[in-house]
Amino acid sequence: MAKFKATLQKVGVLLSVVAVAIATFAVAATPALADTYAVKMGADNGLLQFVPNTLTVKPGDTVDFTINSVPPHNVVFDKVPGGDAALAKSLSNTQLLFSKGQSVSITIPGDAPSGEYDYYCQPHRGAGMAGKLIVE
Ligand SMILES: [Cu+2]
């Protein structure tokens, strides 16, 4: 009986080793973490542009918009899939940024619908300073 108990303990130890191995594999096999992208506000040559002005991202990804030249700038979304005004507003950063290097991070919600998200800079909308995120 003692021998049987010892065998059971060995099986128990073996099972926990297997469980740890499976758990480790599961963590390693988790899909890639969300990515972070950088968009310059104001081109290096001083043009009123977002650079890049089109970016393909996934739900959960973050886009850092950073003042590069000719401030002030901001990021206002006007067209999002389904015309979801609340979503557009939640993604927007209407506060103007004035200093080079200042940035705002915009994270695409994990449940964001795929499609095109159009945004612009309020002070420079007339000059065509606009961009697009394509959410896959
Ligand atoms: Cu601007």
PDB file of C-alpha atoms and ligand atoms in Angstrom:
ATOM      1  CA  MET A   1       0.000   0.000   0.000  1.00  0.00           C
ATOM      2  CA  ALA A   2       2.880   2.323   0.854  1.00  0.00           C
ATOM      3  CA  LYS A   3       4.411   1.508  -2.500  1.00  0.00           C
ATOM      4  CA  PHE A   4       1.142   2.351  -4.233  1.00  0.00           C
ATOM      5  CA  LYS A   5       1.021   5.687  -2.409  1.00  0.00           C
ATOM      6  CA  ALA A   6       4.595   6.459  -3.437  1.00  0.00           C
ATOM      7  CA  THR A   7       3.696   5.685  -7.040  1.00  0.00           C
ATOM      8  CA  LEU A   8       0.699   8.000  -6.806  1.00  0.00           C
ATOM      9  CA  GLN A   9       2.967  10.772  -5.513  1.00  0.00           C
ATOM     10  CA  LYS A  10       5.352  10.225  -8.399  1.00  0.00           C
ATOM     11  CA  VAL A  11       2.478  10.444 -10.858  1.00  0.00           C
ATOM     12  CA  GLY A  12       1.342  13.615  -9.108  1.00  0.00           C
ATOM     13  CA  VAL A  13       4.790  15.199  -9.459  1.00  0.00           C
ATOM     14  CA  LEU A  14       4.953  14.152 -13.081  1.00  0.00           C
ATOM     15  CA  LEU A  15       1.527  15.667 -13.750  1.00  0.00           C
ATOM     16  CA  SER A  16       2.518  18.997 -12.202  1.00  0.00           C
ATOM     17  CA  VAL A  17       5.675  19.063 -14.305  1.00  0.00           C
ATOM     18  CA  VAL A  18       3.561  18.463 -17.400  1.00  0.00           C
ATOM     19  CA  ALA A  19       1.115  21.178 -16.292  1.00  0.00           C
ATOM     20  CA  VAL A  20       3.938  23.694 -15.891  1.00  0.00           C
ATOM     21  CA  ALA A  21       5.323  22.737 -19.290  1.00  0.00           C
ATOM     22  CA  ILE A  22       1.917  23.216 -20.917  1.00  0.00           C
ATOM     23  CA  ALA A  23       1.414  26.553 -19.150  1.00  0.00           C
ATOM     24  CA  THR A  24       4.845  27.742 -20.296  1.00  0.00           C
ATOM     25  CA  PHE A  25       4.078  26.749 -23.862  1.00  0.00           C
ATOM     26  CA  ALA A  26       0.699  28.486 -23.706  1.00  0.00           C
ATOM     27  CA  VAL A  27       2.353  31.747 -22.647  1.00  0.00           C
ATOM     28  CA  ALA A  28       4.973  31.425 -25.386  1.00  0.00           C
ATOM     29  CA  ALA A  29       2.259  30.712 -27.959  1.00  0.00           C
ATOM     30  CA  THR A  30       0.219  33.800 -27.057  1.00  0.00           C
ATOM     31  CA  PRO A  31      -0.269  35.970 -30.167  1.00  0.00           C
ATOM     32  CA  ALA A  32       2.136  38.878 -30.621  1.00  0.00           C
ATOM     33  CA  LEU A  33       1.613  41.790 -28.283  1.00  0.00           C
ATOM     34  CA  ALA A  34       0.060  44.948 -29.595  1.00  0.00           C
ATOM     35  CA  ASP A  35       2.369  47.127 -31.652  1.00  0.00           C
ATOM     36  CA  THR A  36       3.151  50.797 -31.253  1.00  0.00           C
ATOM     37  CA  TYR A  37       3.561  53.033 -34.289  1.00  0.00           C
ATOM     38  CA  ALA A  38       4.936  56.545 -34.632  1.00  0.00           C
ATOM     39  CA  VAL A  39       3.404  59.305 -36.717  1.00  0.00           C
ATOM     40  CA  LYS A  40       5.178  62.648 -37.084  1.00  0.00           C
ATOM     41  CA  MET A  41       3.026  65.744 -36.976  1.00  0.00           C
ATOM     42  CA  GLY A  42       4.655  68.053 -39.487  1.00  0.00           C
ATOM     43  CA  ALA A  43       7.070  66.665 -42.048  1.00  0.00           C
ATOM     44  CA  ASP A  44      10.849  66.996 -41.747  1.00  0.00           C
ATOM     45  CA  ASN A  45      10.755  69.502 -44.601  1.00  0.00           C
ATOM     46  CA  GLY A  46       8.177  71.645 -42.827  1.00  0.00           C
ATOM     47  CA  LEU A  47       5.166  70.586 -44.873  1.00  0.00           C
ATOM     48  CA  LEU A  48       1.843  70.397 -43.065  1.00  0.00           C
ATOM     49  CA  GLN A  49       1.530  66.633 -43.169  1.00  0.00           C
ATOM     50  CA  PHE A  50       1.201  63.605 -40.973  1.00  0.00           C
ATOM     51  CA  VAL A  51       4.110  61.255 -41.734  1.00  0.00           C
ATOM     52  CA  PRO A  52       3.243  58.564 -42.619  1.00  0.00           C
ATOM     53  CA  ASN A  53      -0.220  59.764 -43.514  1.00  0.00           C
ATOM     54  CA  THR A  54      -1.575  56.249 -43.992  1.00  0.00           C
ATOM     55  CA  LEU A  55      -0.879  53.500 -41.512  1.00  0.00           C
ATOM     56  CA  THR A  56      -2.233  49.971 -41.220  1.00  0.00           C
ATOM     57  CA  VAL A  57      -2.818  48.814 -37.655  1.00  0.00           C
ATOM     58  CA  LYS A  58      -4.711  46.207 -35.674  1.00  0.00           C
ATOM     59  CA  PRO A  59      -7.161  46.583 -32.799  1.00  0.00           C
ATOM     60  CA  GLY A  60      -5.147  47.045 -29.612  1.00  0.00           C
ATOM     61  CA  ASP A  61      -2.278  48.807 -31.370  1.00  0.00           C
ATOM     62  CA  THR A  62      -1.172  52.259 -30.294  1.00  0.00           C
ATOM     63  CA  VAL A  63      -0.181  55.177 -32.493  1.00  0.00           C
ATOM     64  CA  ASP A  64       2.051  57.847 -30.981  1.00  0.00           C
ATOM     65  CA  PHE A  65       1.508  61.199 -32.708  1.00  0.00           C
ATOM     66  CA  THR A  66       4.494  63.448 -32.017  1.00  0.00           C
ATOM     67  CA  ILE A  67       5.076  67.092 -32.889  1.00  0.00           C
ATOM     68  CA  ASN A  68       7.885  67.244 -35.437  1.00  0.00           C
ATOM     69  CA  SER A  69       7.525  70.594 -37.186  1.00  0.00           C
ATOM     70  CA  VAL A  70       5.226  73.582 -37.829  1.00  0.00           C
ATOM     71  CA  PRO A  71       3.048  73.230 -34.710  1.00  0.00           C
ATOM     72  CA  PRO A  72       0.485  73.460 -33.290  1.00  0.00           C
ATOM     73  CA  HIS A  73      -1.241  70.261 -34.275  1.00  0.00           C
ATOM     74  CA  ASN A  74      -3.909  67.937 -32.990  1.00  0.00           C
ATOM     75  CA  VAL A  75      -5.627  64.753 -34.126  1.00  0.00           C
ATOM     76  CA  VAL A  76      -9.352  64.727 -34.799  1.00  0.00           C
ATOM     77  CA  PHE A  77     -11.096  61.702 -36.271  1.00  0.00           C
ATOM     78  CA  ASP A  78     -14.035  62.533 -38.479  1.00  0.00           C
ATOM     79  CA  LYS A  79     -14.774  59.357 -40.425  1.00  0.00           C
ATOM     80  CA  VAL A  80     -14.718  55.934 -38.827  1.00  0.00           C
ATOM     81  CA  PRO A  81     -16.426  52.669 -39.854  1.00  0.00           C
ATOM     82  CA  GLY A  82     -20.175  52.777 -39.435  1.00  0.00           C
ATOM     83  CA  GLY A  83     -20.088  56.533 -38.844  1.00  0.00           C
ATOM     84  CA  ASP A  84     -19.695  55.852 -35.120  1.00  0.00           C
ATOM     85  CA  ALA A  85     -19.469  59.419 -33.756  1.00  0.00           C
ATOM     86  CA  ALA A  86     -18.759  58.229 -30.217  1.00  0.00           C
ATOM     87  CA  LEU A  87     -15.854  56.108 -31.417  1.00  0.00           C
ATOM     88  CA  ALA A  88     -14.480  58.981 -33.499  1.00  0.00           C
ATOM     89  CA  LYS A  89     -14.685  61.286 -30.516  1.00  0.00           C
ATOM     90  CA  SER A  90     -13.050  58.793 -28.163  1.00  0.00           C
ATOM     91  CA  LEU A  91     -10.087  58.440 -30.522  1.00  0.00           C
ATOM     92  CA  SER A  92      -9.651  62.175 -31.046  1.00  0.00           C
ATOM     93  CA  ASN A  93      -7.283  64.445 -29.204  1.00  0.00           C
ATOM     94  CA  THR A  94      -8.588  67.970 -29.768  1.00  0.00           C
ATOM     95  CA  GLN A  95      -6.041  69.540 -27.441  1.00  0.00           C
ATOM     96  CA  LEU A  96      -3.404  71.387 -29.441  1.00  0.00           C
ATOM     97  CA  LEU A  97       0.208  70.365 -28.993  1.00  0.00           C
ATOM     98  CA  PHE A  98       2.722  73.183 -29.383  1.00  0.00           C
ATOM     99  CA  SER A  99       6.222  71.894 -28.656  1.00  0.00           C
ATOM    100  CA  LYS A 100       8.451  69.690 -30.745  1.00  0.00           C
ATOM    101  CA  GLY A 101       8.574  66.263 -29.149  1.00  0.00           C
ATOM    102  CA  GLN A 102       5.189  66.593 -27.459  1.00  0.00           C
ATOM    103  CA  SER A 103       3.073  63.592 -28.230  1.00  0.00           C
ATOM    104  CA  VAL A 104      -0.268  61.972 -27.753  1.00  0.00           C
ATOM    105  CA  SER A 105      -0.848  58.232 -27.795  1.00  0.00           C
ATOM    106  CA  ILE A 106      -3.994  56.906 -29.373  1.00  0.00           C
ATOM    107  CA  THR A 107      -4.842  53.259 -28.794  1.00  0.00           C
ATOM    108  CA  ILE A 108      -7.237  51.480 -31.099  1.00  0.00           C
ATOM    109  CA  PRO A 109      -9.785  49.661 -28.921  1.00  0.00           C
ATOM    110  CA  GLY A 110      -9.571  45.885 -28.974  1.00  0.00           C
ATOM    111  CA  ASP A 111     -13.121  45.709 -30.319  1.00  0.00           C
ATOM    112  CA  ALA A 112     -12.676  48.424 -32.946  1.00  0.00           C
ATOM    113  CA  PRO A 113     -14.315  47.499 -36.258  1.00  0.00           C
ATOM    114  CA  SER A 114     -11.989  47.049 -39.204  1.00  0.00           C
ATOM    115  CA  GLY A 115     -11.957  49.712 -41.855  1.00  0.00           C
ATOM    116  CA  GLU A 116     -10.670  53.182 -42.554  1.00  0.00           C
ATOM    117  CA  TYR A 117     -10.346  55.814 -39.855  1.00  0.00           C
ATOM    118  CA  ASP A 118      -9.821  59.304 -41.259  1.00  0.00           C
ATOM    119  CA  TYR A 119      -8.408  62.086 -39.146  1.00  0.00           C
ATOM    120  CA  TYR A 120      -7.152  65.610 -39.608  1.00  0.00           C
ATOM    121  CA  CYS A 121      -5.395  68.406 -37.789  1.00  0.00           C
ATOM    122  CA  GLN A 122      -7.853  71.175 -36.893  1.00  0.00           C
ATOM    123  CA  PRO A 123      -5.598  74.223 -37.439  1.00  0.00           C
ATOM    124  CA  HIS A 124      -4.293  72.851 -40.729  1.00  0.00           C
ATOM    125  CA  ARG A 125      -7.305  71.067 -42.133  1.00  0.00           C
ATOM    126  CA  GLY A 126      -7.590  73.711 -44.842  1.00  0.00           C
ATOM    127  CA  ALA A 127      -3.986  73.040 -45.806  1.00  0.00           C
ATOM    128  CA  GLY A 128      -4.810  69.362 -46.227  1.00  0.00           C
ATOM    129  CA  MET A 129      -3.121  68.049 -43.090  1.00  0.00           C
ATOM    130  CA  ALA A 130      -4.967  64.769 -42.763  1.00  0.00           C
ATOM    131  CA  GLY A 131      -4.260  61.099 -42.374  1.00  0.00           C
ATOM    132  CA  LYS A 132      -5.786  57.660 -42.302  1.00  0.00           C
ATOM    133  CA  LEU A 133      -5.517  54.614 -40.114  1.00  0.00           C
ATOM    134  CA  ILE A 134      -6.545  51.357 -41.729  1.00  0.00           C
ATOM    135  CA  VAL A 135      -7.628  48.983 -38.981  1.00  0.00           C
ATOM    136  CA  GLU A 136      -7.383  45.358 -40.046  1.00  0.00           C
TER     137      GLU A 136
HETATM  138 CU    CU B   1      -1.454  70.777 -37.859  1.00  0.00          CU
END
